[in-house]
Tab-separated table of C-alpha atoms and ligand atoms in Angstrom:
chain	number	residue	atom	x	y	z
A	10	MET	CA	10.089	-42.107	0.265
A	11	ASN	CA	12.581	-39.509	2.442
A	12	PRO	CA	14.996	-37.914	0.319
A	13	PRO	CA	18.801	-39.011	1.607
A	14	SER	CA	19.760	-37.123	4.894
A	15	ASP	CA	22.318	-35.131	3.012
A	16	PHE	CA	19.806	-33.972	0.366
A	17	LYS	CA	20.920	-30.182	0.655
A	18	ASP	CA	18.785	-28.739	-2.471
A	19	ARG	CA	16.065	-27.894	-0.248
A	20	LEU	CA	14.780	-24.701	1.495
A	21	SER	CA	16.652	-23.891	4.923
A	22	MET	CA	13.420	-24.024	6.838
A	23	ILE	CA	12.734	-27.207	5.377
A	24	ASP	CA	14.705	-30.617	7.321
A	25	SER	CA	15.414	-33.693	4.990
A	26	SER	CA	11.970	-35.267	5.462
A	27	GLY	CA	10.220	-32.396	4.151
A	28	ASN	CA	8.913	-31.024	7.725
A	29	ARG	CA	9.173	-27.714	9.217
A	30	LYS	CA	12.573	-26.853	10.539
A	31	PHE	CA	11.765	-24.066	13.554
A	32	ILE	CA	13.827	-21.756	13.525
A	33	ILE	CA	14.853	-19.939	16.785
A	34	PRO	CA	17.653	-17.006	15.643
A	35	ALA	CA	19.662	-15.860	18.086
A	36	GLU	CA	19.666	-12.280	19.577
A	37	VAL	CA	21.945	-9.577	18.030
A	38	ARG	CA	22.665	-6.107	18.593
A	39	GLY	CA	24.556	-3.839	16.801
A	40	TYR	CA	25.113	-0.839	14.248
A	41	PHE	CA	21.914	-2.150	11.856
A	42	GLN	CA	19.823	-3.584	14.549
A	43	LYS	CA	19.958	0.158	16.505
A	44	ARG	CA	18.470	1.583	13.668
A	45	LYS	CA	16.071	-1.088	12.567
A	46	LYS	CA	14.582	-0.417	15.781
A	47	ILE	CA	13.925	3.226	14.901
A	48	ILE	CA	12.802	2.958	11.821
A	49	HIS	CA	10.184	-0.229	12.699
A	50	GLY	CA	9.282	1.672	15.672
A	51	ILE	CA	8.349	5.002	13.336
A	52	LEU	CA	6.451	2.518	10.859
A	53	LEU	CA	4.354	0.731	13.820
A	54	LEU	CA	3.300	4.314	14.783
A	55	ILE	CA	2.422	5.553	11.655
A	56	PHE	CA	0.411	2.184	11.175
A	57	LEU	CA	-1.410	2.522	14.362
A	58	LEU	CA	-1.578	6.430	14.436
A	59	LEU	CA	-2.990	7.358	10.989
A	60	PRO	CA	-6.545	6.193	11.828
A	61	TRP	CA	-7.130	7.984	13.987
A	62	ILE	CA	-5.740	11.314	12.587
A	63	ARG	CA	-8.366	13.913	11.088
A	64	LEU	CA	-8.063	16.601	8.960
A	65	ASN	CA	-10.580	19.621	8.945
A	66	GLY	CA	-12.942	16.822	10.373
A	67	GLU	CA	-12.256	13.912	8.104
A	68	GLN	CA	-9.916	11.159	8.631
A	69	ILE	CA	-6.491	11.537	6.780
A	70	ILE	CA	-6.605	7.927	5.212
A	71	LEU	CA	-9.787	6.601	4.603
A	72	LEU	CA	-10.911	3.636	2.392
A	73	ASP	CA	-14.535	3.394	2.404
A	74	ILE	CA	-15.602	0.834	-0.054
A	75	THR	CA	-19.125	0.726	1.065
A	76	LYS	CA	-19.628	4.404	-0.136
A	77	ARG	CA	-16.793	4.315	-2.809
A	78	GLN	CA	-15.235	7.199	-1.275
A	79	PHE	CA	-11.154	7.352	-0.811
A	80	HIS	CA	-9.947	9.742	1.380
A	81	PHE	CA	-6.074	10.300	0.870
A	82	PHE	CA	-4.996	13.704	3.067
A	83	GLY	CA	-7.679	15.845	1.632
A	84	LEU	CA	-8.010	14.081	-1.601
A	85	HIS	CA	-11.244	12.775	-2.224
A	86	LEU	CA	-11.271	10.175	-5.011
A	87	GLN	CA	-14.542	7.947	-5.883
A	88	SER	CA	-15.072	4.511	-7.626
A	89	HIS	CA	-14.667	6.277	-11.334
A	90	ASP	CA	-10.990	7.481	-10.226
A	91	ALA	CA	-9.812	3.913	-10.688
A	92	PRO	CA	-7.373	4.087	-12.961
A	93	LEU	CA	-5.256	5.816	-10.767
A	94	ILE	CA	-4.966	2.802	-8.671
A	95	PHE	CA	-3.055	1.440	-12.000
A	96	PHE	CA	-0.588	4.107	-11.825
A	97	VAL	CA	-0.014	3.644	-7.702
A	98	LEU	CA	0.308	0.147	-8.083
A	99	PHE	CA	2.455	0.371	-11.071
A	100	SER	CA	4.623	3.290	-9.570
A	101	MET	CA	5.352	1.183	-6.233
A	102	THR	CA	6.412	-1.846	-8.307
A	103	MET	CA	8.886	-0.024	-10.559
A	104	ALA	CA	9.859	1.820	-7.484
A	105	LEU	CA	10.426	-1.800	-5.396
A	106	VAL	CA	12.024	-2.973	-8.901
A	107	LEU	CA	14.530	0.056	-9.064
A	108	VAL	CA	15.567	-0.234	-5.146
A	109	THR	CA	15.987	-4.176	-5.456
A	110	ALA	CA	18.518	-3.433	-8.450
A	111	LEU	CA	20.321	-1.027	-6.836
A	112	PHE	CA	20.149	-2.739	-3.626
A	113	GLY	CA	18.775	-6.002	-3.193
A	114	ARG	CA	15.865	-7.040	-0.666
A	115	VAL	CA	16.598	-3.658	1.196
A	116	TRP	CA	12.768	-3.521	1.391
A	117	CYS	CA	12.052	-6.459	3.156
A	118	GLY	CA	15.130	-6.567	5.903
A	119	TRP	CA	13.904	-2.750	6.592
A	120	ALA	CA	10.468	-1.976	5.760
A	121	CYS	CA	8.072	-5.241	4.953
A	122	PRO	CA	5.238	-5.610	7.155
A	123	GLN	CA	6.171	-9.048	7.512
A	124	THR	CA	9.673	-8.007	9.587
A	125	VAL	CA	8.727	-5.392	10.965
A	126	PHE	CA	5.683	-7.092	12.894
A	127	ILE	CA	7.675	-10.233	13.696
A	128	GLU	CA	11.219	-8.572	14.653
A	129	SER	CA	9.944	-6.104	16.531
A	130	VAL	CA	7.062	-7.287	18.062
A	131	TYR	CA	6.163	-11.051	18.140
A	132	ARG	CA	9.851	-12.003	18.482
A	133	LYS	CA	10.066	-9.306	21.099
A	134	ILE	CA	7.352	-10.663	23.072
A	135	GLU	CA	8.407	-14.055	22.662
A	136	ILE	CA	12.109	-13.515	24.205
A	137	TRP	CA	10.291	-11.538	27.289
A	138	VAL	CA	7.975	-14.161	27.835
A	139	GLU	CA	10.411	-17.438	27.094
A	140	GLY	CA	13.961	-16.024	27.411
A	141	ASN	CA	16.816	-15.716	25.033
A	142	TYR	CA	17.396	-18.344	22.133
A	143	LEU	CA	19.032	-20.530	24.162
A	144	ALA	CA	16.434	-21.070	26.812
A	145	ARG	CA	13.627	-20.996	24.074
A	146	ARG	CA	15.644	-23.773	21.695
A	147	LYS	CA	15.998	-25.969	25.563
A	148	MET	CA	12.396	-25.573	25.942
A	149	ARG	CA	11.163	-27.071	22.475
A	150	GLU	CA	13.897	-29.864	23.097
A	151	GLN	CA	12.787	-30.902	26.344
A	152	PRO	CA	9.266	-32.508	27.692
A	153	ALA	CA	7.105	-29.267	28.961
A	154	THR	CA	6.624	-29.140	32.533
A	155	LEU	CA	4.333	-26.518	34.362
A	156	LYS	CA	6.466	-23.432	34.022
A	157	THR	CA	7.102	-23.840	30.443
A	158	THR	CA	3.635	-24.442	29.814
A	159	PHE	CA	2.674	-21.507	31.423
A	160	LYS	CA	4.685	-19.281	29.664
A	161	VAL	CA	3.496	-20.907	25.760
A	162	ILE	CA	0.108	-20.065	26.904
A	163	LEU	CA	0.765	-16.733	28.334
A	164	LYS	CA	2.997	-16.039	25.143
A	165	TRP	CA	-0.079	-16.808	22.538
A	166	ILE	CA	-2.227	-14.782	24.914
A	167	LEU	CA	-0.205	-11.719	24.380
A	168	PHE	CA	0.115	-12.901	20.761
A	169	PHE	CA	-3.605	-12.487	20.647
A	170	LEU	CA	-4.052	-9.178	21.974
A	171	VAL	CA	-1.595	-7.746	19.729
A	172	SER	CA	-3.316	-9.572	16.780
A	173	PHE	CA	-6.572	-8.485	17.737
A	174	ILE	CA	-5.389	-4.381	18.404
A	175	PHE	CA	-3.390	-4.967	14.977
A	176	ALA	CA	-6.721	-6.147	13.006
A	177	HIS	CA	-8.787	-3.288	14.813
A	178	SER	CA	-6.703	-0.924	13.622
A	179	PHE	CA	-6.637	-2.253	10.085
A	180	LEU	CA	-10.251	-2.295	9.679
A	181	ALA	CA	-10.248	0.924	11.083
A	182	TYR	CA	-8.741	2.567	7.547
A	183	TRP	CA	-11.860	0.941	6.095
A	184	THR	CA	-14.627	1.716	8.771
A	185	GLY	CA	-13.324	4.946	9.967
A	186	GLY	CA	-11.491	4.989	13.525
A	187	VAL	CA	-14.719	6.842	15.432
A	188	GLU	CA	-16.932	4.747	13.384
A	189	LEU	CA	-15.178	1.710	14.689
A	190	LEU	CA	-14.975	2.747	18.431
A	191	GLN	CA	-18.377	3.284	17.753
A	192	MET	CA	-19.548	-0.833	16.800
A	193	MET	CA	-17.091	-1.367	19.522
A	194	GLY	CA	-19.543	-0.075	22.079
A	195	ARG	CA	-22.488	-1.956	21.084
A	196	SER	CA	-23.284	-5.548	20.935
A	197	PRO	CA	-21.477	-7.735	17.724
A	198	GLN	CA	-24.692	-9.187	17.049
A	199	ASP	CA	-25.736	-5.317	15.942
A	200	ASN	CA	-22.201	-5.704	13.699
A	201	GLN	CA	-22.354	-9.301	13.075
A	202	PHE	CA	-20.262	-8.566	9.610
A	203	TYR	CA	-17.599	-6.515	11.196
A	204	PHE	CA	-17.087	-8.920	14.098
A	205	TRP	CA	-16.506	-11.934	12.033
A	206	LEU	CA	-14.531	-9.982	9.685
A	207	VAL	CA	-12.040	-8.958	12.515
A	208	MET	CA	-11.876	-12.027	14.516
A	209	GLY	CA	-10.905	-13.667	11.073
A	210	MET	CA	-8.445	-10.835	10.278
A	211	THR	CA	-6.804	-11.509	13.695
A	212	ALA	CA	-6.906	-15.206	13.575
A	213	ILE	CA	-4.772	-14.829	10.278
A	214	ILE	CA	-2.496	-12.183	11.745
A	215	LEU	CA	-1.997	-14.560	15.012
A	216	PHE	CA	-1.121	-17.418	12.611
A	217	ASN	CA	1.255	-15.395	10.035
A	218	PHE	CA	3.315	-13.407	12.923
A	219	GLY	CA	2.844	-15.771	15.721
A	220	TRP	CA	3.257	-19.178	14.093
A	221	PHE	CA	3.742	-19.449	9.916
A	222	ARG	CA	7.090	-16.238	10.566
A	223	GLU	CA	9.602	-16.228	7.804
A	224	GLN	CA	8.354	-19.069	5.745
A	225	PHE	CA	6.025	-16.527	4.501
A	226	CYS	CA	8.894	-14.635	2.846
A	227	LEU	CA	10.270	-17.977	1.322
A	228	ILE	CA	7.207	-19.771	0.555
A	229	VAL	CA	4.203	-17.614	-0.231
A	230	CYS	CA	5.907	-14.178	-1.038
A	231	PRO	CA	6.522	-13.718	-4.860
A	232	TYR	CA	9.438	-11.180	-4.463
A	233	GLY	CA	11.653	-13.250	-3.023
A	234	ARG	CA	11.694	-15.351	-5.968
A	235	VAL	CA	11.727	-12.860	-8.615
A	236	GLN	CA	14.708	-11.136	-6.921
A	237	SER	CA	17.243	-13.139	-8.468
A	238	VAL	CA	16.328	-11.769	-11.612
A	239	LEU	CA	16.336	-8.256	-10.761
A	240	LEU	CA	20.103	-8.339	-9.149
A	241	ASP	CA	23.327	-8.046	-11.490
A	242	SER	CA	26.988	-8.016	-10.314
A	243	HIS	CA	26.442	-4.405	-9.467
A	244	SER	CA	23.424	-4.473	-6.544
A	245	VAL	CA	24.381	-3.939	-3.682
A	246	THR	CA	23.497	-6.650	-1.096
A	247	VAL	CA	24.023	-8.081	2.319
A	248	MET	CA	27.102	-10.440	1.270
A	249	TYR	CA	30.225	-12.287	2.696
A	250	ASP	CA	33.329	-11.190	1.535
A	251	GLU	CA	34.654	-14.230	0.123
A	252	LYS	CA	37.931	-13.014	-0.509
A	253	ARG	CA	38.729	-11.513	3.041
A	254	GLY	CA	37.236	-14.508	4.591
A	255	GLU	CA	38.507	-17.630	3.517
A	256	PRO	CA	39.966	-20.361	3.653
A	257	ARG	CA	38.338	-19.887	6.882
A	258	LYS	CA	39.167	-21.910	10.053
A	259	GLY	CA	39.036	-25.429	9.813
A	260	LYS	CA	39.362	-25.166	5.819
A	261	GLY	CA	43.074	-23.597	5.998
A	262	VAL	CA	44.892	-20.691	7.011
A	263	GLY	CA	44.716	-16.943	6.216
A	264	GLY	CA	41.026	-15.817	6.301
A	265	ASP	CA	39.445	-13.786	8.245
A	266	CYS	CA	36.076	-15.986	8.920
A	267	VAL	CA	37.005	-17.692	12.154
A	268	SER	CA	34.197	-20.491	11.458
A	269	CYS	CA	32.174	-19.274	14.516
A	270	GLN	CA	28.623	-20.063	13.117
A	271	ARG	CA	27.467	-16.675	14.728
A	272	CYS	CA	25.710	-15.471	11.052
A	273	VAL	CA	24.059	-18.420	10.952
A	274	GLN	CA	22.896	-18.627	14.764
A	275	VAL	CA	21.589	-15.229	13.892
A	276	CYS	CA	19.911	-15.573	10.463
A	277	PRO	CA	16.193	-15.843	10.919
A	278	THR	CA	15.973	-17.941	7.721
A	279	GLY	CA	18.106	-20.219	9.017
A	280	ILE	CA	20.748	-19.866	5.963
A	281	ASP	CA	24.572	-19.378	5.919
A	282	ILE	CA	25.098	-15.996	3.812
A	283	ARG	CA	28.886	-17.798	3.206
A	284	ASN	CA	27.418	-19.881	0.740
A	285	GLY	CA	26.606	-17.075	-1.264
A	286	VAL	CA	23.216	-14.837	-2.356
A	287	GLN	CA	20.266	-16.763	-1.692
A	288	MET	CA	16.776	-16.557	-2.106
A	289	GLU	CA	16.081	-17.231	1.434
A	290	CYS	CA	18.041	-14.068	2.541
A	291	ILE	CA	15.440	-11.709	3.252
A	292	GLY	CA	18.563	-8.784	3.819
A	293	CYS	CA	17.958	-8.539	7.503
A	294	THR	CA	21.106	-7.132	8.545
A	295	ALA	CA	21.197	-9.610	11.653
A	296	CYS	CA	24.961	-11.622	10.379
A	297	ILE	CA	26.326	-8.091	9.486
A	298	ASP	CA	26.408	-7.013	12.750
A	299	ALA	CA	26.912	-10.749	14.586
A	300	CYS	CA	29.908	-10.840	12.308
A	301	ASP	CA	30.865	-7.148	13.253
A	302	GLU	CA	30.689	-8.444	17.119
A	303	ILE	CA	32.954	-11.402	16.208
A	304	MET	CA	35.537	-9.424	14.206
A	305	GLU	CA	35.482	-6.902	16.943
A	306	LYS	CA	36.278	-9.653	19.634
A	307	ILE	CA	39.286	-10.976	17.445
A	308	LYS	CA	40.918	-7.275	16.570
A	309	LYS	CA	40.241	-7.394	12.776
A	310	PRO	CA	38.299	-4.974	10.597
A	311	LYS	CA	34.290	-5.092	10.929
A	312	GLY	CA	32.631	-5.932	7.319
A	313	LEU	CA	33.306	-9.269	6.519
A	314	ILE	CA	29.756	-9.442	6.030
A	315	ARG	CA	28.365	-5.984	5.009
A	316	TYR	CA	26.296	-4.244	1.988
A	317	LYS	CA	28.374	-4.819	-1.147
A	318	ALA	CA	28.445	-5.848	-5.086
A	319	LEU	CA	29.349	-9.088	-6.613
A	320	THR	CA	31.840	-7.452	-8.504
A	321	GLU	CA	35.331	-6.280	-7.126
A	322	LYS	CA	35.284	-3.586	-10.098
A	323	PRO	CA	33.855	0.024	-9.110
A	324	ILE	CA	29.998	-0.352	-9.177
A	325	ARG	CA	27.998	1.270	-11.943
A	326	TRP	CA	25.405	3.033	-10.483
A	327	PHE	CA	24.165	3.581	-14.198
A	328	ARG	CA	23.598	0.514	-15.827
A	329	PRO	CA	20.853	-0.217	-18.416
A	330	ARG	CA	18.604	-1.996	-16.183
A	331	ILE	CA	18.771	0.868	-13.498
A	332	LEU	CA	18.008	3.313	-16.539
A	333	ALA	CA	15.374	1.460	-17.996
A	334	TYR	CA	13.490	1.032	-14.740
A	335	SER	CA	13.883	4.611	-13.741
A	336	VAL	CA	12.442	5.809	-17.464
A	337	ALA	CA	9.374	3.417	-16.452
A	338	LEU	CA	9.093	4.888	-12.588
A	339	VAL	CA	9.430	8.611	-14.118
A	340	PHE	CA	6.401	7.455	-16.752
A	341	SER	CA	4.255	6.137	-14.042
A	342	LEU	CA	4.826	8.941	-11.474
A	343	SER	CA	4.099	11.265	-14.222
A	344	GLY	CA	0.965	9.789	-15.264
A	345	LEU	CA	0.115	9.602	-11.674
A	346	VAL	CA	0.869	13.187	-11.190
A	347	PHE	CA	-1.680	14.041	-14.334
A	348	MET	CA	-4.015	11.665	-12.787
A	349	LEU	CA	-4.231	13.448	-9.261
A	350	SER	CA	-3.980	17.190	-10.606
A	351	HIS	CA	-7.065	16.373	-12.946
A	352	VAL	CA	-8.883	15.015	-9.912
A	353	ASN	CA	-10.221	18.023	-9.278
A	354	GLY	CA	-12.624	19.531	-5.971
A	355	ILE	CA	-15.434	20.173	-8.297
A	356	ARG	CA	-15.928	18.389	-12.000
A	357	ALA	CA	-19.254	19.096	-14.360
A	358	GLU	CA	-19.899	17.355	-17.082
A	359	LEU	CA	-22.845	18.123	-19.816
A	360	LEU	CA	-23.961	15.345	-22.144
A	361	ARG	CA	-26.739	14.835	-24.844
A	362	ALA	CA	-29.843	13.014	-23.392
A	363	HIS	CA	-30.093	9.312	-24.743
A	364	ASP	CA	-33.668	10.532	-25.826
A	365	ASN	CA	-34.612	12.151	-29.123
A	366	PRO	CA	-31.581	14.739	-30.317
A	367	TYR	CA	-34.268	17.564	-30.094
A	368	THR	CA	-38.029	17.770	-29.802
A	369	VAL	CA	-40.011	20.346	-31.808
A	370	LEU	CA	-42.827	21.563	-29.716
A	371	THR	CA	-45.713	24.414	-30.205
A	372	ARG	CA	-46.445	27.150	-27.815
A	373	ASP	CA	-48.373	30.389	-28.292
A	374	SER	CA	-48.802	29.563	-32.098
A	375	GLN	CA	-44.491	29.303	-31.769
A	376	SER	CA	-42.247	26.280	-33.039
A	377	ILE	CA	-40.225	25.926	-30.052
A	378	VAL	CA	-36.737	23.617	-30.766
A	379	GLN	CA	-35.675	21.833	-27.341
A	380	ASN	CA	-32.489	19.788	-26.982
A	381	HIS	CA	-32.842	17.770	-23.802
A	382	PHE	CA	-28.983	17.613	-21.733
A	383	ILE	CA	-27.935	16.095	-18.380
A	384	LEU	CA	-25.875	18.053	-16.055
A	385	ARG	CA	-23.250	16.038	-13.828
A	386	LEU	CA	-22.036	17.574	-11.231
A	387	GLU	CA	-19.764	16.587	-8.602
A	388	ASN	CA	-18.658	17.626	-5.352
A	389	HIS	CA	-15.498	16.226	-3.935
A	390	GLU	CA	-14.782	18.884	-1.762
A	391	SER	CA	-15.574	19.030	2.319
A	392	GLN	CA	-18.361	21.442	2.528
A	393	ASN	CA	-21.586	21.985	0.673
A	394	ARG	CA	-21.507	23.641	-3.050
A	395	ARG	CA	-24.092	26.058	-4.933
A	396	PHE	CA	-23.897	26.282	-8.310
A	397	GLN	CA	-25.416	29.023	-10.777
A	398	ILE	CA	-25.769	28.170	-14.350
A	399	SER	CA	-26.230	30.217	-17.218
A	400	LEU	CA	-26.362	30.497	-20.710
A	401	ASN	CA	-23.902	32.937	-23.116
A	402	ASP	CA	-26.987	33.859	-25.373
A	403	GLN	CA	-30.112	34.579	-22.968
A	404	LYS	CA	-31.428	36.474	-25.433
A	405	ARG	CA	-32.211	33.565	-27.925
A	406	LEU	CA	-31.938	30.840	-25.734
A	407	ASN	CA	-34.186	29.786	-22.857
A	408	LEU	CA	-32.028	27.464	-19.764
A	409	ILE	CA	-34.570	25.243	-18.104
A	410	LEU	CA	-33.198	23.648	-15.022
A	411	PRO	CA	-35.694	22.140	-12.364
A	412	GLU	CA	-33.447	24.537	-9.655
A	413	ASN	CA	-30.874	27.243	-10.427
A	414	PRO	CA	-28.859	27.820	-8.237
A	415	ILE	CA	-28.314	24.074	-7.302
A	416	THR	CA	-26.954	22.712	-4.455
A	417	ILE	CA	-24.629	19.952	-4.333
A	418	GLU	CA	-23.568	18.194	-0.729
A	419	SER	CA	-20.415	17.413	0.422
A	420	LEU	CA	-18.977	14.508	-1.369
A	421	GLU	CA	-22.102	13.981	-3.576
A	422	HIS	CA	-23.180	14.386	-7.103
A	423	LYS	CA	-26.734	14.939	-8.945
A	424	ASP	CA	-27.732	14.085	-12.773
A	425	ILE	CA	-30.156	17.351	-13.525
A	426	PRO	CA	-32.097	17.541	-16.305
A	427	LEU	CA	-31.121	20.581	-18.647
A	428	PHE	CA	-33.223	21.875	-21.364
A	429	ILE	CA	-32.259	24.810	-23.917
A	430	GLU	CA	-35.075	25.806	-25.888
A	431	VAL	CA	-34.894	28.228	-29.057
A	432	ASP	CA	-37.284	29.852	-31.510
A	433	GLN	CA	-37.290	27.710	-34.593
A	434	LYS	CA	-36.802	30.555	-36.409
A	435	GLU	CA	-33.316	30.972	-35.136
A	436	MET	CA	-31.877	27.545	-36.262
A	437	THR	CA	-29.423	27.054	-38.803
A	438	PHE	CA	-28.458	24.115	-40.495
A	439	ASP	CA	-25.054	24.099	-38.489
A	440	GLY	CA	-26.921	24.400	-34.942
A	441	ILE	CA	-26.571	27.010	-32.511
A	442	PRO	CA	-22.982	26.634	-30.841
A	443	VAL	CA	-23.888	27.545	-27.246
A	444	GLU	CA	-21.446	28.008	-23.875
A	445	VAL	CA	-22.841	27.090	-20.675
A	446	ASP	CA	-21.633	28.890	-17.730
A	447	ILE	CA	-21.049	27.098	-14.289
A	448	GLN	CA	-20.388	29.281	-11.524
A	449	ILE	CA	-19.951	27.944	-8.044
A	450	LEU	CA	-21.415	30.556	-5.744
A	451	ASP	CA	-19.281	31.778	-2.594
A	452	SER	CA	-16.051	30.439	-4.166
A	453	SER	CA	-13.594	32.498	-6.021
A	454	LYS	CA	-13.112	29.472	-8.162
A	455	PRO	CA	-13.080	30.278	-12.084
A	456	VAL	CA	-16.475	29.951	-13.773
A	457	MET	CA	-16.559	26.452	-15.623
A	458	LYS	CA	-17.665	26.737	-19.214
A	459	LYS	CA	-19.523	23.790	-21.541
A	460	ASN	CA	-19.523	24.296	-25.129
A	461	ILE	CA	-22.420	22.558	-26.702
A	462	GLN	CA	-24.591	22.837	-30.271
A	463	VAL	CA	-28.717	23.305	-29.773
A	464	ILE	CA	-29.458	21.093	-33.114
A	465	GLY	CA	-33.204	21.060	-34.797
A	466	PRO	CA	-34.860	21.398	-38.168
A	467	VAL	CA	-34.643	24.934	-39.650
A	468	VAL	CA	-37.858	26.278	-40.683
A	469	PRO	CA	-38.732	25.176	-44.250
A	470	ALA	CA	-38.841	27.883	-46.704
A	471	SER	CA	-42.143	28.884	-47.843
B	29	SF4	S1	29.977	-14.906	12.033
B	29	SF4	FE1	31.822	-14.020	10.589
B	29	SF4	S2	33.193	-14.881	11.174
B	29	SF4	FE2	31.716	-16.073	12.409
B	29	SF4	S3	31.024	-17.918	10.724
B	29	SF4	FE3	30.104	-16.171	10.268
B	29	SF4	S4	31.506	-15.122	8.348
B	29	SF4	FE4	32.727	-16.283	9.711
B	30	SF4	S1	21.547	-14.434	5.618
B	30	SF4	FE1	21.968	-12.315	6.771
B	30	SF4	S2	20.731	-10.707	6.224
B	30	SF4	FE2	20.133	-12.756	5.079
B	30	SF4	S3	18.527	-13.162	6.261
B	30	SF4	FE3	19.778	-14.344	7.459
B	30	SF4	S4	20.737	-13.012	8.493
B	30	SF4	FE4	19.578	-11.899	7.653
C-alpha cells in the first residue's frame, strides 16, 4: 500500500510511492562555488598525481599489500606496525568529529570524494553533453529522440572513461604506478586478478558517481546520520536566517525571502533549507550562492542563507564537547607521533631462542656453557645495510654467528641464530650480564646496545 501523497516524513530523494526522485540541481555560481572549484581541482590533482611522484626512486605513497609494506613520504611501515593504523584512524575520526561540532558538514561539502567527483567531474560532463538543468529536466520528461539518445550514450561513454582512469589511479596506490603501467602493457591474461579488479572498481565508480550520486550520502554514509548528535546550537553550519527571512513572500509581509525557490532548485539533495537543519543537507553551499544572487537582484544584503549558528547569542567556541573532542584528538595525535618516532629505519631485537636455555658442551676436555639467542635485524631504509656484532666482554665470552658482518637488504629482515659461549668455570649463580653491540657499518648512527644474561650451571664445588 502506498503512503498518502501528502506524507512528508521521508527522504528528499524518495517520492511518495517510495521510488527515487531523480534530482537535477540547477547550476549556480558565486563566492563559495568559485572557491570550491579551486579546492576540488587541487584535490583531484593530488589524487591523480600522487602515485606517479617518486622520492629517492620510491613511490611516495605505496600500499603494497602483497609484500605487507607501506610507504609514506619516505617512511617505511610493515605489517607489525599495524597499531599505528589505530592511531591514524582514531585521529582522523576525532578530527572529523571536532570539525563537525564546530562547522557542521564542512567535510562533506568541500572535500569528501563523493562531492568532489560528482560536482567537479561527473556533473560537469553531464552539463557539457546534455545541457543545463532545464534542458536535462526536459530530456527526462519527454520521450527519447535520436538526438537525446545519442547524448545519453555519449555521456555514459565519457563517464566510463573517467571511471576507468580513476580506477587505475586508485589501483596505482596499491600496485605501484610504474608496475601498473607495465601490467597494462601486457595481455589481461597475464594479470587476470588485477584486470578483473580494475574492471570491478570501474563499474562501482561508474555506478556510484554516475547514477547513485547523492543517494550515497543519504542512504549509505553513516556520517550524515551521526552529525545530528555532534551538532549543538553553537555549531556553525549552512542555515537560513529565519528571523530575517520570515514571513516570506506569500506568507505575509516583511521578510526578505521572496519565495523564489532558487535555493531549493540548486540543492543536490532536493531539500528546502528554510525548513531548518536537516540530515540531508551535505553543506555544499549551493543554496548560499543561489540566495545571494537573488538578494543582489532585489538589493537586499547578502547572507539570508549563510554559515551561522542556531543560537542568537555570541558563539561559544570553547564548549565542553569541543574541549572533550580536542583532548581526545590531542591524545591520539600524541600517540601517533610517539609511534612514528619509534618506527626506526633500523630495528634490532635479541631474544632467547625457544630451545634449551643453555647447553653444556665438552670441548678439549673443557666444559663450555653455550646460550642460544635469535637476533632479528630489520632494515626499513631504502639502501642495504651491514651490521657488525660484538660483545663488551670479549676475553671471557665467545660470540658465534653464521656471518659477521651481516648484510640486510633494503626493506628486508633476517632472524640470525646467535650463540654465546663461556667457560663453565666463569659461571656464577646469577649468570653473566652481557652487552651485545650492534654497529651499522658505513653509517654515523649510534651503536645499538642489547643487554642479556648468559645463564648456566656453575662448576660444582669439589
Ligand atoms: S533563494 Fe533565498 S529568497 Fe529565494 S526562496 Fe530561497 S531563501 Fe528565499
Ligand atoms: S541545503 Fe544548501 S548546503 Fe545543504 S545540500 Fe542543499 S544546497 Fe547544499
